[in-house]
PDB file of C-alpha atoms in Angstrom:
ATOM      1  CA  UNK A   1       0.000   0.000   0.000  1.00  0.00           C
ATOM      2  CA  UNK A   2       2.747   2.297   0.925  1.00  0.00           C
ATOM      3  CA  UNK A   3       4.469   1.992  -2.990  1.00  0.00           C
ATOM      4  CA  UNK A   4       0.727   2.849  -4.317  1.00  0.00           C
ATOM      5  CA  UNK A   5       0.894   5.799  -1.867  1.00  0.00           C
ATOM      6  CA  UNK A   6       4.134   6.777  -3.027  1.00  0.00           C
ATOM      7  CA  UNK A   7       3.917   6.537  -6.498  1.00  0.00           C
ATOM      8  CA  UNK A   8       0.723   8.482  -6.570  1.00  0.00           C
ATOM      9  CA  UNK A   9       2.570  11.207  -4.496  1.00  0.00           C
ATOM     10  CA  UNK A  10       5.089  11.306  -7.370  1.00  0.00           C
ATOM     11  CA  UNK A  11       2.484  11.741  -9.810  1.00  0.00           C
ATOM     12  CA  UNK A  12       1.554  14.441  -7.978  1.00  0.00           C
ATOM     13  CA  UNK A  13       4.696  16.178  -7.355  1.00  0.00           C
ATOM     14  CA  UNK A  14       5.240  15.800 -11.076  1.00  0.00           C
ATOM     15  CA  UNK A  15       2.026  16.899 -12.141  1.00  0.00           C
ATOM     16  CA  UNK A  16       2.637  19.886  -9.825  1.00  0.00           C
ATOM     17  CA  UNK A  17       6.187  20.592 -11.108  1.00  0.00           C
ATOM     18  CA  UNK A  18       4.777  20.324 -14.850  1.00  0.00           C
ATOM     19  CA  UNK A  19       1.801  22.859 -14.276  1.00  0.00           C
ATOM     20  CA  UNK A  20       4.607  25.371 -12.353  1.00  0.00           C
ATOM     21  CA  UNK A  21       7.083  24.823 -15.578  1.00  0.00           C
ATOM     22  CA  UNK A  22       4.434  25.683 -17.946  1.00  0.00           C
ATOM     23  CA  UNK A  23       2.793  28.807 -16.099  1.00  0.00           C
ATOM     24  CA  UNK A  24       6.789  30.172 -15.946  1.00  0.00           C
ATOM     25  CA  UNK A  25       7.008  29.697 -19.458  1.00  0.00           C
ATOM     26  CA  UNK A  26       4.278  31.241 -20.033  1.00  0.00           C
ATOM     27  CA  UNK A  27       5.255  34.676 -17.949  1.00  0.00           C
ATOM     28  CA  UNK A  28       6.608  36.994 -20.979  1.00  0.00           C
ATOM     29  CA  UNK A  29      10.175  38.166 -20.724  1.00  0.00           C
ATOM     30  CA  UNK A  30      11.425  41.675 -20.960  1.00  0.00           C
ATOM     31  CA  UNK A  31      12.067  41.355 -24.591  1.00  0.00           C
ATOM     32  CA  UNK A  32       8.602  40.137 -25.168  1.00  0.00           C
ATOM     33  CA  UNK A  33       6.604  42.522 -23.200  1.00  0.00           C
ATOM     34  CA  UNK A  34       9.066  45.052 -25.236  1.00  0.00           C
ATOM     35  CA  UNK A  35       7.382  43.844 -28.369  1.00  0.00           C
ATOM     36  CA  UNK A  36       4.279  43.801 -27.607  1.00  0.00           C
ATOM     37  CA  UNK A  37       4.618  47.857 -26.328  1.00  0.00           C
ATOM     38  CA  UNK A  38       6.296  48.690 -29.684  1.00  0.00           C
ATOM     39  CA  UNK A  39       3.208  46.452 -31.503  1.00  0.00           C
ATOM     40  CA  UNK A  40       0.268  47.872 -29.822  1.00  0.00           C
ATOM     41  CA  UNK A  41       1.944  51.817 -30.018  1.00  0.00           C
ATOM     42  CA  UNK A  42       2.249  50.906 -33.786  1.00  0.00           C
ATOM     43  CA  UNK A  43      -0.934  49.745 -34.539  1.00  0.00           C
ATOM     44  CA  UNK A  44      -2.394  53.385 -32.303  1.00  0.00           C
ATOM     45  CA  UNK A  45      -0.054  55.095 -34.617  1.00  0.00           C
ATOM     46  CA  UNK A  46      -1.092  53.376 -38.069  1.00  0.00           C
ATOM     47  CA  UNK A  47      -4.845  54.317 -36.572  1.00  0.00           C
ATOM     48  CA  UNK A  48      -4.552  57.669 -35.913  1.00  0.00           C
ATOM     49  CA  UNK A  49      -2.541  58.081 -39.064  1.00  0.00           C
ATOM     50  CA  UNK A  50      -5.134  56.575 -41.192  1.00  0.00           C
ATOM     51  CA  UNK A  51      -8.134  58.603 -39.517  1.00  0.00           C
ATOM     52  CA  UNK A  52      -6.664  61.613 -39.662  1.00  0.00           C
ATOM     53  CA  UNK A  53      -5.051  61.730 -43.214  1.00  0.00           C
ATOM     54  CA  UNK A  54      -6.453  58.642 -45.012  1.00  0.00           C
ATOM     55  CA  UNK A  55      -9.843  58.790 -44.524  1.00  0.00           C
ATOM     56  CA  UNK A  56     -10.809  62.597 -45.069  1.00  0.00           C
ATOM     57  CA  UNK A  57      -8.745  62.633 -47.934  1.00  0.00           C
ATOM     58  CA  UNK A  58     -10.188  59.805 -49.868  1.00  0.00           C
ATOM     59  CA  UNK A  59     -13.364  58.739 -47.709  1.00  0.00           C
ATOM     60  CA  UNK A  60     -15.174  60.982 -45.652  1.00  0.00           C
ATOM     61  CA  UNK A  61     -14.716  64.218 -44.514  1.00  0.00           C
ATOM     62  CA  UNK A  62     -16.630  67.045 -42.375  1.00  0.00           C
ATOM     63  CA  UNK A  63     -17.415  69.990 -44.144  1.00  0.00           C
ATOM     64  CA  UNK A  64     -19.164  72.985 -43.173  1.00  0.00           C
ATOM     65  CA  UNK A  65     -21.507  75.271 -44.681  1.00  0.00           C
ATOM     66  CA  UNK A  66     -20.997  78.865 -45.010  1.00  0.00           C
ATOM     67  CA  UNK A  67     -23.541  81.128 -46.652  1.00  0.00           C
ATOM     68  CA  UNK A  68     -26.998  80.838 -47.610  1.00  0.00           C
ATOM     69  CA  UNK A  69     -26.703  79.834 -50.996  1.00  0.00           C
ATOM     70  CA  UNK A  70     -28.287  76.463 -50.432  1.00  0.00           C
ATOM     71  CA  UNK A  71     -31.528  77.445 -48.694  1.00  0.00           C
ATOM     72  CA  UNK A  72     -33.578  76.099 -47.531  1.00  0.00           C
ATOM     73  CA  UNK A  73     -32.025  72.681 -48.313  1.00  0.00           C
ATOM     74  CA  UNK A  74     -29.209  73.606 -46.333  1.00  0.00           C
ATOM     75  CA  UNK A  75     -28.212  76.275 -43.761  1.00  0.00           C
ATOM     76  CA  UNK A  76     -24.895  78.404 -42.669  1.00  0.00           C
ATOM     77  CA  UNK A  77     -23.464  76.835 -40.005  1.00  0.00           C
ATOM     78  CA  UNK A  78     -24.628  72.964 -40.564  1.00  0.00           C
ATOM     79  CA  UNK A  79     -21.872  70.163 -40.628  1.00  0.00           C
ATOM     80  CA  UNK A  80     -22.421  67.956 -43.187  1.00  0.00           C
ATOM     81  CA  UNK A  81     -20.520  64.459 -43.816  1.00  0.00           C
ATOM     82  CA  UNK A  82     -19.138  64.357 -48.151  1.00  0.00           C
ATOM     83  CA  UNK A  83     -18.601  60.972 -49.055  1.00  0.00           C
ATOM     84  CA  UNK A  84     -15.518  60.675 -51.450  1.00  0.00           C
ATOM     85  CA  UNK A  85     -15.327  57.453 -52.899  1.00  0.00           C
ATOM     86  CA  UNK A  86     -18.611  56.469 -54.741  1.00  0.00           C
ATOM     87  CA  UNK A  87     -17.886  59.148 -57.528  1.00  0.00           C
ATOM     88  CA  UNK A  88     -14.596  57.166 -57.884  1.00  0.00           C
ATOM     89  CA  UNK A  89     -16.406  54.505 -59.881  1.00  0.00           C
ATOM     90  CA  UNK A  90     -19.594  56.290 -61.128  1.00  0.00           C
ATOM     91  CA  UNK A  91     -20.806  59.943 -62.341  1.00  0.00           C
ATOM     92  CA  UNK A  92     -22.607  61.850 -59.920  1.00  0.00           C
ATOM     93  CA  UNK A  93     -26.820  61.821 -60.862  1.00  0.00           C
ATOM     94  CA  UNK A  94     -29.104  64.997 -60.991  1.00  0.00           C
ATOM     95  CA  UNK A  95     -29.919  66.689 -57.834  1.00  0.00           C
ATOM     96  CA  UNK A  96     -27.126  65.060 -56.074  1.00  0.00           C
ATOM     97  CA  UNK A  97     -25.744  67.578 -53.271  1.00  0.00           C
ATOM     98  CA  UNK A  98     -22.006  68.085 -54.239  1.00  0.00           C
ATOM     99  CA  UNK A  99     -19.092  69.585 -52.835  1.00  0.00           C
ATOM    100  CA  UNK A 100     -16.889  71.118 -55.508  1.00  0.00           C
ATOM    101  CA  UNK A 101     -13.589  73.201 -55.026  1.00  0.00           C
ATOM    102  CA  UNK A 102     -14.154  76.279 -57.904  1.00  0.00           C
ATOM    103  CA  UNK A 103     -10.506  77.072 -58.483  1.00  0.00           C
ATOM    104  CA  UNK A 104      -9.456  73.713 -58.492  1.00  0.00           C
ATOM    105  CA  UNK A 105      -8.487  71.109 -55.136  1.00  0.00           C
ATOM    106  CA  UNK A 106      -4.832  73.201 -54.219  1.00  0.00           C
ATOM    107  CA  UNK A 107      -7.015  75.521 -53.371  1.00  0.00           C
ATOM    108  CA  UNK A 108      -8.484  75.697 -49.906  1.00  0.00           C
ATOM    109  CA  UNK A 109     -12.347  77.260 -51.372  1.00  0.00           C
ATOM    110  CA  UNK A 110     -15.042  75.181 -51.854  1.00  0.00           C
ATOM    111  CA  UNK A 111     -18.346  75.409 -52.460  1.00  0.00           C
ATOM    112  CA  UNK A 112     -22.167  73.343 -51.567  1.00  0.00           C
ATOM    113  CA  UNK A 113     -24.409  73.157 -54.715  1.00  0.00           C
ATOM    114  CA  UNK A 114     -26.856  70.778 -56.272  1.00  0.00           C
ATOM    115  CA  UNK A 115     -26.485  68.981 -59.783  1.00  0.00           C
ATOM    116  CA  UNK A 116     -28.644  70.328 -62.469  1.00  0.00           C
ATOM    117  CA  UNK A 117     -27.305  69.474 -65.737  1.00  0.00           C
ATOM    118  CA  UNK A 118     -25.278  66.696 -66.677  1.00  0.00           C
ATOM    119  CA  UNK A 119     -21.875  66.203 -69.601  1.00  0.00           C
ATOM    120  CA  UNK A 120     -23.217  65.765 -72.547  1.00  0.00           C
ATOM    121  CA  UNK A 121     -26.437  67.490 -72.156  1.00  0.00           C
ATOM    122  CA  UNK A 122     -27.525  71.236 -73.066  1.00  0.00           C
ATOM    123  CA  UNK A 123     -28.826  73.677 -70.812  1.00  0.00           C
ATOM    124  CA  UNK A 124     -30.814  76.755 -71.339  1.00  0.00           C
ATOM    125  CA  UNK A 125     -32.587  78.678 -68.149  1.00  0.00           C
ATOM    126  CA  UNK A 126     -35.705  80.794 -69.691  1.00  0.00           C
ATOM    127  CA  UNK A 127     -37.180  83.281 -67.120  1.00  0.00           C
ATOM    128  CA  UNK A 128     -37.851  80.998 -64.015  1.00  0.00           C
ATOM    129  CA  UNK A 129     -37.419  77.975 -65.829  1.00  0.00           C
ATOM    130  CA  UNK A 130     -34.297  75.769 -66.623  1.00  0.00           C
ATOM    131  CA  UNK A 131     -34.589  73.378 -69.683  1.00  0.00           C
ATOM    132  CA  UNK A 132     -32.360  70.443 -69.903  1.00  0.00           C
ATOM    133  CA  UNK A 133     -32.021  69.131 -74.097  1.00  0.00           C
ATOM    134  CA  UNK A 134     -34.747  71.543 -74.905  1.00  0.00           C
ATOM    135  CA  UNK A 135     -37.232  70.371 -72.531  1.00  0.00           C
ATOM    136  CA  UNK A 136     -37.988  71.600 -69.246  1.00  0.00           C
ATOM    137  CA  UNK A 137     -36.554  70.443 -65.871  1.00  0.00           C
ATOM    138  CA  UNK A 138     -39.561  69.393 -63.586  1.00  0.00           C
ATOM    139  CA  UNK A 139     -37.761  70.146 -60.048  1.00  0.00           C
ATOM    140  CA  UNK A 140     -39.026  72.455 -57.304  1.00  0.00           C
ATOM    141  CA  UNK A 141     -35.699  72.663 -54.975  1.00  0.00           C
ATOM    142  CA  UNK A 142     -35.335  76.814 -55.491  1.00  0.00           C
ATOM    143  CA  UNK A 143     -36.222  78.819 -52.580  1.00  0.00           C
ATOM    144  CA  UNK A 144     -36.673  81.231 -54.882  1.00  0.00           C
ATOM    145  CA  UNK A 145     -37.298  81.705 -58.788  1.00  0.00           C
ATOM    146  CA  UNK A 146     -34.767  82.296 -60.912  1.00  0.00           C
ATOM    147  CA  UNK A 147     -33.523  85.767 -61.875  1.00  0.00           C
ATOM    148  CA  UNK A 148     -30.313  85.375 -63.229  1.00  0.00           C
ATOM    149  CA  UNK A 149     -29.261  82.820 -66.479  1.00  0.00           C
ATOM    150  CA  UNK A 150     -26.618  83.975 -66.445  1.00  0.00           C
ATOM    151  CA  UNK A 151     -24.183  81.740 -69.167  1.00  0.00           C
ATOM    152  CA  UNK A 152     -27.382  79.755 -69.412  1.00  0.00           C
ATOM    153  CA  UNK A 153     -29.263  82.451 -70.963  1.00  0.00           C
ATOM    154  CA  UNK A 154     -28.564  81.150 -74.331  1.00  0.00           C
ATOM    155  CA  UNK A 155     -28.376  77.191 -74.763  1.00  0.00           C
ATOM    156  CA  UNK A 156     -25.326  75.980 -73.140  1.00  0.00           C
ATOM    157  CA  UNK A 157     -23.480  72.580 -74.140  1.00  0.00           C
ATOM    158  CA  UNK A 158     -21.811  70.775 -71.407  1.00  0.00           C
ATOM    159  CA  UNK A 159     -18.075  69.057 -72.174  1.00  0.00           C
ATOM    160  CA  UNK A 160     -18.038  65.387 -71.057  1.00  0.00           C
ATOM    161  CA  UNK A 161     -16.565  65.656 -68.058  1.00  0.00           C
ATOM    162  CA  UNK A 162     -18.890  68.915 -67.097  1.00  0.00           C
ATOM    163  CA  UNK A 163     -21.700  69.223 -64.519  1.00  0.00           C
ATOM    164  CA  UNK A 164     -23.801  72.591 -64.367  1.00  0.00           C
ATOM    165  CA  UNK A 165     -24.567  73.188 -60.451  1.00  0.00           C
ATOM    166  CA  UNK A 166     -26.783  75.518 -58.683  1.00  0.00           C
ATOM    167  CA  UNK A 167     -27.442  76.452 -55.236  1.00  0.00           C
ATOM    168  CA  UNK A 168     -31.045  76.374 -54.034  1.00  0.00           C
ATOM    169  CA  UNK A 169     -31.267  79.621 -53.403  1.00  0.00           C
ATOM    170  CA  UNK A 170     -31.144  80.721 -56.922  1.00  0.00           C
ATOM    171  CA  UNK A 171     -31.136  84.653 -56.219  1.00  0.00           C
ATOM    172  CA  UNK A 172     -28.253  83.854 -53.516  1.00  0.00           C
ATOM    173  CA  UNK A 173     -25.924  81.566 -55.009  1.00  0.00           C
ATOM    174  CA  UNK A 174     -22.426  82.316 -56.769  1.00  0.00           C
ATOM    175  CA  UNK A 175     -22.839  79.172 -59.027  1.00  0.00           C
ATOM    176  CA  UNK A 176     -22.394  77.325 -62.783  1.00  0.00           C
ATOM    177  CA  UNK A 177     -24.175  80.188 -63.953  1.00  0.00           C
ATOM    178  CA  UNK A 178     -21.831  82.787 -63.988  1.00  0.00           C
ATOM    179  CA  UNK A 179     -18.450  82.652 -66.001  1.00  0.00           C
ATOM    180  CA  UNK A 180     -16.549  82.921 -62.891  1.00  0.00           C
ATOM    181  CA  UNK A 181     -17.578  79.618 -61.481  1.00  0.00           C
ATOM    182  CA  UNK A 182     -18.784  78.114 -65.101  1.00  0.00           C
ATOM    183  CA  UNK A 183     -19.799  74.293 -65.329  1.00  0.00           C
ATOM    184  CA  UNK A 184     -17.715  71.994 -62.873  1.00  0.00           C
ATOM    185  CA  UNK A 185     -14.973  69.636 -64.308  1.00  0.00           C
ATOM    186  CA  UNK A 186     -14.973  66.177 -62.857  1.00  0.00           C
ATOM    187  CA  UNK A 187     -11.458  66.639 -61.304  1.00  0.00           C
ATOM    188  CA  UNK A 188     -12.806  69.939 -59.226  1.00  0.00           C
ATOM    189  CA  UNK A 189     -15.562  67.379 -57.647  1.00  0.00           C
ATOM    190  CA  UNK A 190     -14.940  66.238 -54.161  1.00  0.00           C
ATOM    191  CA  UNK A 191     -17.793  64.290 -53.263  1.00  0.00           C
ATOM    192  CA  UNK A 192     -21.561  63.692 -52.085  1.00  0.00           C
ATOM    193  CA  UNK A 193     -22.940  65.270 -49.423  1.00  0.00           C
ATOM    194  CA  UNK A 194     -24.518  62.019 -47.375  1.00  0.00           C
ATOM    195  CA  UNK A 195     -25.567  63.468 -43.776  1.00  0.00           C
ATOM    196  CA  UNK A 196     -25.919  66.321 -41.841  1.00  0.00           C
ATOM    197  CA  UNK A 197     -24.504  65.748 -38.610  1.00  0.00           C
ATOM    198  CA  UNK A 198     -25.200  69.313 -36.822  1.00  0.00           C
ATOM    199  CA  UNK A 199     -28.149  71.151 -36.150  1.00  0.00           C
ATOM    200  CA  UNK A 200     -29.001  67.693 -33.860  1.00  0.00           C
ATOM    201  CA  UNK A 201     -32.595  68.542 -35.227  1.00  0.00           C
ATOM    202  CA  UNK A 202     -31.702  68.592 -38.181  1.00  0.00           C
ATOM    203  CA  UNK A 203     -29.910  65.535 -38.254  1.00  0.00           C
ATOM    204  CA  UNK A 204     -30.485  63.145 -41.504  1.00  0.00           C
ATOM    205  CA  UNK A 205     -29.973  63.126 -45.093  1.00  0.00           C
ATOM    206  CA  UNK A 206     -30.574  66.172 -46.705  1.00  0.00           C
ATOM    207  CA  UNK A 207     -32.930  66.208 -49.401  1.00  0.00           C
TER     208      UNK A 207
END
């Protein structure tokens, strides 16, 4: 009885010994818990890196409105979040909110309008009323009517890569129709407007 006794105590004592081994091995040395600082600050740095840089660049960004030129869709002061990357790998679509820089992206002025004509097409704004091809736009986004063609007065062919924006506030807005501004090149696009974030009450997709 007393070798069963003593060979289960070994057991024991070994099992013991094995379980101590393995939770020592398993205690990282200072080389390892070196690594592992250096991995995790990496991966912070590679975050902040991408969020910062990366993703308003060529992604999303915050923009904010400034002006009135897009009332009453839109308001001075309202954040809005432009989506950059579905314009990447398709044309933007009538009435689509844009965000455009005028004087091209090295430039630090942009500007909040809506689509209205697309390339290709030919655009002609008689009294109130804007005509897209020679037939007349059925929309009802302008806070107010028309009172300026502007370059549109006569009929106006757009390039291929050319989009003719407006702001909804047609008697307030600095837009496609004056020569200054003139129809908006692809490459001067920067993206969709998708949400506004700020007024809270206001929070949604803006029509």
């Amino acid at each position: 009885m007393n070798n069963e006794e003593d060979v289960i105590a070994e057991d024991i004592n070994d099992s013991l010994v094995d379980n101590v081994n393995d939770d020592i091995s398993n205690i990282p040395t200072g080389k390892q818990k070196y690594r592992k600082i250096i991995t995790e600050c990496l991966t912070y740095v590679i975050i902040i890196f991408l969020c910062v840089f990366i993703v308003p660049k060529y992604i999303v960004q915050r923009t904010i409105v400034k002006g009135t030129s897009m009332e009453n869709t839109l308001h001075n002061g309202d954040n809005l979040l432009v989506e950059k990357v579905s314009y990447l790998f398709s044309d933007p679509e009538r009435f689509d909110i844009v965000v455009f820089y005028p004087y091209g992206k090295d430039e630090e002025e942009y500007y909040v309008k809506r689509v209205i004509g697309l390339p290709g097409e030919t655009i002609q704004i008689i009294g109130s009323d804007i005509f897209i091809d020679g037939e007349k736009l059925d929309e009802n986004y302008g806070k107010e009517p028309i009172t300026y063609a502007g370059i549109a007065s006569s009929p106006y062919k757009l390039n291929d890569n050319e989009f003719f924006v407006i702001g909804d506030n047609r008697t307030a807005s600095f837009d496609s129709r004056y020569v200054e501004i003139g129809p908006v090149t692809r490459e001067k696009l920067s993206g969709q407007v998708i949400l506004r974030m700020y007024p809270f009450d206001d929070f949604g997709i803006p029509d």
